[in-house]
Short mmCIF file of C-alpha atoms in Angstrom, two decimals:
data_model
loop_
_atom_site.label_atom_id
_atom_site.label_comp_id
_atom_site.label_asym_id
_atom_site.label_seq_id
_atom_site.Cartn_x
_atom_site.Cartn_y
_atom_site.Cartn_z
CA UNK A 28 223.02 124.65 -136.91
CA UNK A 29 224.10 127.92 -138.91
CA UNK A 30 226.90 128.88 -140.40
CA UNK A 31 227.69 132.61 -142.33
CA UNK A 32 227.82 132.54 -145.96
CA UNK A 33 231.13 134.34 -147.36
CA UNK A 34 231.34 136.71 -144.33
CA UNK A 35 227.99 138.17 -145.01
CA UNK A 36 225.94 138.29 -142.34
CA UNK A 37 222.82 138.72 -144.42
CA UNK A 38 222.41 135.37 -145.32
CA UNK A 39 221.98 132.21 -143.15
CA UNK A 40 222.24 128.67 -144.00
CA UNK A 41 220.08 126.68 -141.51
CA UNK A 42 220.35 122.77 -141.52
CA UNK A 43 217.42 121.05 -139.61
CA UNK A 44 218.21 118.37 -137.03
CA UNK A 45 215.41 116.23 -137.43
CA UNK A 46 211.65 116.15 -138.84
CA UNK A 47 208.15 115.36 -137.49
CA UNK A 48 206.32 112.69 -138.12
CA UNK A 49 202.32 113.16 -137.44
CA UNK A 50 198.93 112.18 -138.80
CA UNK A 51 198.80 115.39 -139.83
CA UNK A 52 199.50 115.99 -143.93
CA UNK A 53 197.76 119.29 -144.72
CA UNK A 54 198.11 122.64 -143.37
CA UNK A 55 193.78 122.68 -143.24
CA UNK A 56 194.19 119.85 -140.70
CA UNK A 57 196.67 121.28 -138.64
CA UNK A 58 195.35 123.25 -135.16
CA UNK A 59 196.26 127.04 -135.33
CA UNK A 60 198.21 126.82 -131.68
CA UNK A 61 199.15 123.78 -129.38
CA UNK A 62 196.34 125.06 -126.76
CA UNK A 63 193.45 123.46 -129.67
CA UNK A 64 196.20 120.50 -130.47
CA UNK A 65 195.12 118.52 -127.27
CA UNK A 66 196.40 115.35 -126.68
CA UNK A 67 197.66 114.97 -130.43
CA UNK A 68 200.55 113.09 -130.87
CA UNK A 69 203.92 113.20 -132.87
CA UNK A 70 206.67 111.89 -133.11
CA UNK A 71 210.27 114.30 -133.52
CA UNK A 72 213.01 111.72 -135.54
CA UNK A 73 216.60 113.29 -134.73
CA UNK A 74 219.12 112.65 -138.06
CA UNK A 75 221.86 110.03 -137.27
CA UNK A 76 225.39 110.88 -137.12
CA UNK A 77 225.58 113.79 -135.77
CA UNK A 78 226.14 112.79 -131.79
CA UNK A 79 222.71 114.19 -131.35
CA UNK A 80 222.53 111.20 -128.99
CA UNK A 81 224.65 112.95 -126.37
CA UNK A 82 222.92 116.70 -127.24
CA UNK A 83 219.55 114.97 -125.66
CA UNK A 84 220.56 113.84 -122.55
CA UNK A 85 218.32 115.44 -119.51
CA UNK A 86 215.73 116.29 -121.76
CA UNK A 87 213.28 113.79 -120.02
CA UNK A 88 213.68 115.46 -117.07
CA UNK A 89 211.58 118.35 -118.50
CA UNK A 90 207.74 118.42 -119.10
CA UNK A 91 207.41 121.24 -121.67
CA UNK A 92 209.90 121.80 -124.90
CA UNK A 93 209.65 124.64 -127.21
CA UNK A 94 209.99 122.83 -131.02
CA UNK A 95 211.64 125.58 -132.97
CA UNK A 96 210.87 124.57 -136.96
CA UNK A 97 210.21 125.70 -140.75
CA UNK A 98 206.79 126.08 -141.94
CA UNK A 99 208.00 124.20 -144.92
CA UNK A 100 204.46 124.14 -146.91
CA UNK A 101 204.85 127.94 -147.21
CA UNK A 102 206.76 129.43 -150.33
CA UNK A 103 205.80 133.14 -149.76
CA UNK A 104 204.66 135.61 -147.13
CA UNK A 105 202.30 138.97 -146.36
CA UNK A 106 202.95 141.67 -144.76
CA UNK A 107 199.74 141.81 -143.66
CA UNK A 108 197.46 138.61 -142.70
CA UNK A 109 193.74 138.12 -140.70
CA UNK A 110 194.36 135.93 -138.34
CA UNK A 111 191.71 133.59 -137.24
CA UNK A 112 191.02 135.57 -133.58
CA UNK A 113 191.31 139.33 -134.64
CA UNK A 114 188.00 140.92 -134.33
CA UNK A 115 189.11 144.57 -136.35
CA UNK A 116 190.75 143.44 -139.55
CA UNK A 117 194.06 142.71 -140.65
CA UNK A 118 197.29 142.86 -138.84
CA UNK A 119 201.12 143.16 -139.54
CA UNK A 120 202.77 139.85 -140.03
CA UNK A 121 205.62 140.57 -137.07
CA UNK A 122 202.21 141.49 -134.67
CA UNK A 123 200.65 137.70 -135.29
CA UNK A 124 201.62 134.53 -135.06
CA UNK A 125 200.87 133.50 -138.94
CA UNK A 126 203.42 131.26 -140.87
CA UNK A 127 203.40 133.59 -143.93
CA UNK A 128 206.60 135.33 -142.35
CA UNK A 129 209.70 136.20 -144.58
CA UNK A 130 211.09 133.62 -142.73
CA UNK A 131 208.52 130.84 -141.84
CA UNK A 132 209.61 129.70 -138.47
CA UNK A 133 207.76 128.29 -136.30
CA UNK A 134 207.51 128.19 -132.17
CA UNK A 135 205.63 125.77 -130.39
CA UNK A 136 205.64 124.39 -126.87
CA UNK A 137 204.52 120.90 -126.88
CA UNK A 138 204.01 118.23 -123.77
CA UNK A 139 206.89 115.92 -123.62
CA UNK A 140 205.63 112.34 -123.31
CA UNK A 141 209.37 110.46 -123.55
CA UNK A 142 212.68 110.22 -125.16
CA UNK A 143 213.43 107.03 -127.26
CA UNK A 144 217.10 107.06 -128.89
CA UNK A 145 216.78 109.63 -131.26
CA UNK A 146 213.11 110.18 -131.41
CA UNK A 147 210.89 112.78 -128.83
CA UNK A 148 207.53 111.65 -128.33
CA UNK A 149 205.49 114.77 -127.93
CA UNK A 150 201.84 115.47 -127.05
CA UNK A 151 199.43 118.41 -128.00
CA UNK A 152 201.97 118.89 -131.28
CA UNK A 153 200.24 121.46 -133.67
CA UNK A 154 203.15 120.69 -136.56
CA UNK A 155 201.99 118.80 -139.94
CA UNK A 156 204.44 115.88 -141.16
CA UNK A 157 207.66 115.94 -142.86
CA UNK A 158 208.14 119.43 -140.85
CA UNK A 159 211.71 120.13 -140.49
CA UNK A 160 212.98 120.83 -136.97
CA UNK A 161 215.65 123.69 -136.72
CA UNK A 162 216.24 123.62 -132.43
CA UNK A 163 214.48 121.76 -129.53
CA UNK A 164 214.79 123.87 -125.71
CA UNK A 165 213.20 123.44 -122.88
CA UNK A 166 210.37 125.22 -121.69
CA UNK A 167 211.59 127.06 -117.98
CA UNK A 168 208.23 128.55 -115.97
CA UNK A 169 210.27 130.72 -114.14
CA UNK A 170 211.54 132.87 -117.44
CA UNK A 171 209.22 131.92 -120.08
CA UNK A 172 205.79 132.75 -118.25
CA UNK A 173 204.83 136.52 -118.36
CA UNK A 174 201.70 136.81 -117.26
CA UNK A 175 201.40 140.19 -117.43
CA UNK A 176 202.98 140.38 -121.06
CA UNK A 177 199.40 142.11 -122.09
CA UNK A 178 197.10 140.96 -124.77
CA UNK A 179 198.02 143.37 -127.85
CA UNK A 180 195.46 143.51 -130.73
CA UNK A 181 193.55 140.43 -129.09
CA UNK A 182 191.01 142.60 -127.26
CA UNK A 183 189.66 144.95 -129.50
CA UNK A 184 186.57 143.46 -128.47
CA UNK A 185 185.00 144.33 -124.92
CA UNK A 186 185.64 141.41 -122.47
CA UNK A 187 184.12 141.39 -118.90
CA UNK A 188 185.82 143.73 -116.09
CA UNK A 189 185.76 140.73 -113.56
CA UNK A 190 188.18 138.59 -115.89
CA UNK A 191 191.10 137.98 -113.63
CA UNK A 192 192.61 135.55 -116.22
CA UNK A 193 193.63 135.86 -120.13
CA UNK A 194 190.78 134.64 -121.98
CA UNK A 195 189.99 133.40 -125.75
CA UNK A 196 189.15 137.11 -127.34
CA UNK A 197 186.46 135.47 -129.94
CA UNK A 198 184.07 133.33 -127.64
CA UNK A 199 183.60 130.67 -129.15
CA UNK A 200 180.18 129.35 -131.18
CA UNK A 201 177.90 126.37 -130.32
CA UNK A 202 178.04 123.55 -132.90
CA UNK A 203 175.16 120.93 -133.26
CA UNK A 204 174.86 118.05 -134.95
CA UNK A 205 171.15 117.41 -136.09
CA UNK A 206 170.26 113.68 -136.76
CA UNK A 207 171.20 113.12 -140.54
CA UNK A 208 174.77 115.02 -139.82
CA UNK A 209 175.42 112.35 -136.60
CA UNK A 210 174.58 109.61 -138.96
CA UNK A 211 176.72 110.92 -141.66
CA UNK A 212 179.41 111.74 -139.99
CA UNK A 213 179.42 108.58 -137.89
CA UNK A 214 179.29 106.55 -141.32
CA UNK A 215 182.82 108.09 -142.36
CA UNK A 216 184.81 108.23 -139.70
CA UNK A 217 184.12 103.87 -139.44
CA UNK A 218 184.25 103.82 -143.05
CA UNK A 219 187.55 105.80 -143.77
CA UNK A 220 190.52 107.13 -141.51
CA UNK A 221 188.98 110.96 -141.12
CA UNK A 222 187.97 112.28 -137.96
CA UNK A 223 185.17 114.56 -139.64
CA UNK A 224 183.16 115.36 -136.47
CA UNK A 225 185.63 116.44 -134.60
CA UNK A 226 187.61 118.72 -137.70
CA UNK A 227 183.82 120.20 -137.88
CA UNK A 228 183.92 121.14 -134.31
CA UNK A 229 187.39 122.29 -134.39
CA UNK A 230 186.71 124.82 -137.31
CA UNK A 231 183.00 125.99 -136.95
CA UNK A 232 183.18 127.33 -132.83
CA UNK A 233 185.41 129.67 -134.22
CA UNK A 234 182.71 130.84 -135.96
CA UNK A 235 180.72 130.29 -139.57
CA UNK A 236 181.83 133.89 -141.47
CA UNK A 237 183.18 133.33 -145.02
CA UNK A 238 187.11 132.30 -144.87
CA UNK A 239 189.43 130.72 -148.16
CA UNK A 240 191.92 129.59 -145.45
CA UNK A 241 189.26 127.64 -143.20
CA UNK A 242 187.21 126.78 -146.31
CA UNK A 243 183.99 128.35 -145.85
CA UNK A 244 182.19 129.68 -148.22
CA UNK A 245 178.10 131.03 -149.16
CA UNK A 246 176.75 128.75 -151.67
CA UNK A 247 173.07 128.48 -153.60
CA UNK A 248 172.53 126.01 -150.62
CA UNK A 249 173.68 128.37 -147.69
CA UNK A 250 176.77 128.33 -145.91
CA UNK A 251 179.41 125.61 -146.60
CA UNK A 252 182.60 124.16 -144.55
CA UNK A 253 184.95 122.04 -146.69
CA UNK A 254 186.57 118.84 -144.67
CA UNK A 255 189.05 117.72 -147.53
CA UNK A 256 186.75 115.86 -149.91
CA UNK A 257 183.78 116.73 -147.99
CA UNK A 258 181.39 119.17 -147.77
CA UNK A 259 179.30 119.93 -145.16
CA UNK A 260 175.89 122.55 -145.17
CA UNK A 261 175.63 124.31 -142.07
CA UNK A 262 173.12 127.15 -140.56
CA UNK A 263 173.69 129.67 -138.13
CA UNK A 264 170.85 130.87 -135.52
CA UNK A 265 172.91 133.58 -133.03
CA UNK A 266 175.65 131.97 -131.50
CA UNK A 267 174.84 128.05 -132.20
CA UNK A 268 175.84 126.88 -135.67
CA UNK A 269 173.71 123.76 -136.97
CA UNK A 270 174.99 120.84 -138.85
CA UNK A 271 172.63 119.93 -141.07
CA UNK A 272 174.01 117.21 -143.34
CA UNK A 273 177.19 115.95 -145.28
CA UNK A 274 177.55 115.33 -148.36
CA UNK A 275 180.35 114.46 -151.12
CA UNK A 276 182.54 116.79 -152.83
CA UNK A 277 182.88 114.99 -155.96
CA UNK A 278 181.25 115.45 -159.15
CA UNK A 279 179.21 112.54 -160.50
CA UNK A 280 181.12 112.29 -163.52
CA UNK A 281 184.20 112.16 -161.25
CA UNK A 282 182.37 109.27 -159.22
CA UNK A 283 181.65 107.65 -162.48
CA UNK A 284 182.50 103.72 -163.01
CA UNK A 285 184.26 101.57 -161.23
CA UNK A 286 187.52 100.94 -159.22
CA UNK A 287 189.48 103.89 -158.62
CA UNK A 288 191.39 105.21 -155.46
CA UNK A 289 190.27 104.14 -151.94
CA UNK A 290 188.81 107.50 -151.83
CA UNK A 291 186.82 107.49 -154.86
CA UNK A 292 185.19 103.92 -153.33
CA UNK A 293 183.94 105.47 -149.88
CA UNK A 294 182.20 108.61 -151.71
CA UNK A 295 180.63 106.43 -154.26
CA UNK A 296 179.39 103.80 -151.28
CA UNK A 297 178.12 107.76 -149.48
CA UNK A 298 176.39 108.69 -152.86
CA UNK A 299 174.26 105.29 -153.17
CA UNK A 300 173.40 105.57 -149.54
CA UNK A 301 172.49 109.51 -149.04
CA UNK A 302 172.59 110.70 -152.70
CA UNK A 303 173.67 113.56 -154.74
CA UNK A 304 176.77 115.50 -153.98
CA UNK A 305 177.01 119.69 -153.20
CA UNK A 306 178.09 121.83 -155.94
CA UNK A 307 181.66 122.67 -154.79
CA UNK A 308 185.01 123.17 -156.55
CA UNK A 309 186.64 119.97 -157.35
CA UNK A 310 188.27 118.42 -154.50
CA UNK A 311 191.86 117.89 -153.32
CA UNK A 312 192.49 114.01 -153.14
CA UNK A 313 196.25 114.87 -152.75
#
């Protein structure tokens, strides 16, 4: 809904109709498109009182929805931005899909799985939680698919002549797990909620150069991926990246003593089991 402040059609008031509610709480966990958001689930919760119960009628009867909402983790924006899958540099804001717009809105079109009252079940949902929802339409084949709507800035790298279909412009790396890694990684994911492994794979195929956003970084050690309080020491031979171990974030004096937050408990259980932590910047346990 939007309404036109004092005549002047410069300014916008926008009131969201509902919010998201996901596993997802940071904007590091959160896939960069729908396509790498596979089978992850959310859940849209419509406000009450305001006959949105009539607005969502026939909905069900369609498989795809656009989810039209507010990036509402972002305070700023750039005009210009590196995007994860350009090859040559940095691009103009308006010519990516980055949420560090003027205004951060976001467009995604997520699986429908049902409609419940006021709350969409949707699949493959790329949206963190708490994100505000400003519109919900659904997706039409017929007008919305353009597949000759041309790739832009995304092939600036060669791609073979015989490709008859769009494909991924930045092929994507192999990651292995060696031994120590599978047992690490294994350990955490029974011992806390994290899904490390797969936030490892999800991040390194799209390759191992130096990025704040993705959190990798050269260190002493060699090359480093942060996975919230984790930290994880990688190598790179060609086009396969190799995890070679995990280890904690936190600084010993950090891990010091006992008690402490649920988090502080499972690192201190990894350190007596595998050892001494990486030398990293002190973690986020937000």
């Amino acid at each position: 809904m939007s309404s036109v402040e004092d005549k002047d059609p410069s300014r916008l008031v926008l009131e969201p109709i509902g919010i998201v509610r996901t596993s997802l709480a940071t904007k590091v966990e959160a896939a960069r498109q729908p396509r790498a958001a596979q089978g992850a689930r959310a859940r849209i919760e419509l406000f009450t009182g305001r006959n949105f119960e009539h607005a969502l009628e026939d909905l069900s009867r369609w498989k795809l929805i656009w989810v039209i909402f507010w990036f509402h983790h972002n305070s700023s924006w750039r005009p210009k931005v590196l995007p994860p899958r350009s090859t040559s540099g940095r691009k103009g804001v308006f010519a990516t899909r980055s949420p560090h717009r003027p205004n951060p809105i976001g467009l995604s079109v997520v699986r429908l799985e049902r409609v419940d009252g006021l709350n969409i079940h949707v699949l493959d949902a790329d949206m963190l939680d708490g994100t505000p929802v400003l519109d919900l339409k659904p997706y039409v084949a017929y007008t919305d698919s353009h597949p000759d709507a041309g790739t832009g800035w995304l092939y600036d790298v060669e791609i073979p002549s015989s490709s008859t279909q769009p494909v991924d412009p930045v092929s994507a790396y192999t990651v292995t797990f060696m031994p120590l890694a599978t047992e690490q990684a294994q350990w955490i994911e029974a011992r806390t909620s994290l899904a490390i492994e797969e936030r490892i794979r999800a991040t390194l195929t799209l390759g191992p150069a130096p990025h704040p956003y993705r959190r990798i970084r050269r260190t002493d050690e060699g090359m480093q991926l942060a996975v919230k309080e984790w930290r994880v020491r990688f190598s790179v031979e060609g086009r396969e990246i190799r995890v070679i171990a995990i280890a904690s974030g936190f600084r010993e004096s950090q891990l010091a003593g006992a008690g402490g937050e649920d988090v502080l408990v499972a690192h201190r259980e990894f350190r007596e089991r595998w050892g001494g932590a990486v030398s990293a910047e002190t973690p986020n346990v937000k």
